[in-house]
Amino acid sequence: MAKRKRNTANVTLANKKQTTSGIPSPPHDTAPLDPTNINSIISPEEIEVTVETLQALSSHPALIKSKVCKDLRTAVYDFRQACTTGLNSAGQ
């Protein structure tokens, strides 16, 4: 009978440890707020540098095919797929 009391005491202690909690935290928002302005993501200077870089590379197509530009090609492809205007949206 003493063993049963010890086991019951251990179970009740474990239950008490599980129920103790601190200050409840507020629920996390699952969807982050979408930016409403491009300047909240990228500065106008960064956009200008990007446009100039792409224009410079477009005049040298052989460089675009190099291994160094692989990440750039991937980013441009993803950007083009995400665009909702132009030829991409006309074909769909």
CSV table of C-alpha atoms in Angstrom, one decimal:
chain,number,residue,atom,x,y,z
A,1,MET,CA,0.0,0.0,0.0
A,2,ALA,CA,2.9,2.4,0.7
A,3,LYS,CA,4.1,1.9,-2.9
A,4,ARG,CA,0.7,2.9,-4.3
A,5,LYS,CA,0.8,6.1,-2.2
A,6,ARG,CA,4.3,6.9,-3.5
A,7,ASN,CA,3.3,6.4,-7.1
A,8,THR,CA,0.2,8.5,-6.6
A,9,ALA,CA,2.3,11.3,-5.0
A,10,ASN,CA,4.7,11.2,-7.9
A,11,VAL,CA,1.9,11.4,-10.4
A,12,THR,CA,0.3,14.4,-8.6
A,13,LEU,CA,3.6,16.2,-8.5
A,14,ALA,CA,4.2,15.7,-12.2
A,15,ASN,CA,0.7,17.1,-12.9
A,16,LYS,CA,1.3,20.1,-10.7
A,17,LYS,CA,4.6,20.8,-12.5
A,18,GLN,CA,2.8,20.7,-15.9
A,19,THR,CA,0.1,23.1,-14.9
A,20,THR,CA,2.3,25.8,-13.5
A,21,SER,CA,2.8,28.5,-16.1
A,22,GLY,CA,3.9,32.1,-16.3
A,23,ILE,CA,2.2,35.0,-17.9
A,24,PRO,CA,0.2,33.9,-20.9
A,25,SER,CA,1.6,35.3,-24.2
A,26,PRO,CA,-0.7,36.8,-26.8
A,27,PRO,CA,-1.3,34.7,-29.9
A,28,HIS,CA,1.1,35.3,-32.8
A,29,ASP,CA,-0.2,36.7,-36.0
A,30,THR,CA,0.1,34.0,-38.7
A,31,ALA,CA,0.0,36.4,-41.6
A,32,PRO,CA,2.5,39.2,-41.6
A,33,LEU,CA,1.3,42.6,-42.9
A,34,ASP,CA,2.0,43.1,-46.5
A,35,PRO,CA,4.0,46.2,-47.3
A,36,THR,CA,2.0,49.0,-49.0
A,37,ASN,CA,4.9,50.9,-50.5
A,38,ILE,CA,8.0,49.7,-52.3
A,39,ASN,CA,10.1,52.2,-50.2
A,40,SER,CA,9.3,50.2,-47.1
A,41,ILE,CA,11.2,47.3,-48.6
A,42,ILE,CA,13.9,48.8,-50.9
A,43,SER,CA,15.3,52.4,-50.9
A,44,PRO,CA,15.0,54.4,-54.2
A,45,GLU,CA,18.8,54.4,-54.4
A,46,GLU,CA,18.9,50.6,-54.4
A,47,ILE,CA,16.3,50.4,-57.1
A,48,GLU,CA,18.3,52.9,-59.2
A,49,VAL,CA,21.5,50.8,-58.8
A,50,THR,CA,19.6,47.7,-59.7
A,51,VAL,CA,18.2,49.2,-62.8
A,52,GLU,CA,21.5,50.5,-63.9
A,53,THR,CA,23.2,47.1,-63.3
A,54,LEU,CA,20.6,45.3,-65.3
A,55,GLN,CA,20.9,47.7,-68.1
A,56,ALA,CA,24.7,47.4,-68.2
A,57,LEU,CA,24.4,43.6,-68.2
A,58,SER,CA,21.8,43.5,-70.9
A,59,SER,CA,24.3,45.2,-73.3
A,60,HIS,CA,26.7,42.2,-72.6
A,61,PRO,CA,24.6,39.0,-73.0
A,62,ALA,CA,27.7,36.8,-72.8
A,63,LEU,CA,28.4,37.9,-69.3
A,64,ILE,CA,24.8,37.1,-68.2
A,65,LYS,CA,25.4,33.5,-69.2
A,66,SER,CA,28.5,33.2,-66.9
A,67,LYS,CA,28.4,31.1,-63.7
A,68,VAL,CA,28.9,34.3,-61.6
A,69,CYS,CA,25.5,35.6,-62.7
A,70,LYS,CA,23.5,32.4,-61.8
A,71,ASP,CA,22.0,33.9,-58.7
A,72,LEU,CA,21.1,37.0,-60.6
A,73,ARG,CA,19.4,35.0,-63.4
A,74,THR,CA,17.4,33.1,-60.8
A,75,ALA,CA,16.3,36.3,-59.0
A,76,VAL,CA,15.3,37.9,-62.3
A,77,TYR,CA,13.3,34.8,-63.3
A,78,ASP,CA,11.5,34.8,-59.9
A,79,PHE,CA,10.8,38.5,-60.3
A,80,ARG,CA,9.4,38.0,-63.8
A,81,GLN,CA,7.2,35.1,-62.6
A,82,ALA,CA,5.9,37.3,-59.7
A,83,CYS,CA,5.0,40.2,-62.0
A,84,THR,CA,1.3,40.7,-62.5
A,85,THR,CA,1.6,43.0,-65.5
A,86,GLY,CA,3.1,42.6,-69.0
A,87,LEU,CA,3.4,39.5,-71.1
A,88,ASN,CA,3.3,37.0,-68.2
A,89,SER,CA,-0.3,38.1,-67.3
A,90,ALA,CA,-1.4,38.3,-70.9
A,91,GLY,CA,-0.5,34.7,-71.6
A,92,GLN,CA,-2.4,33.3,-68.6
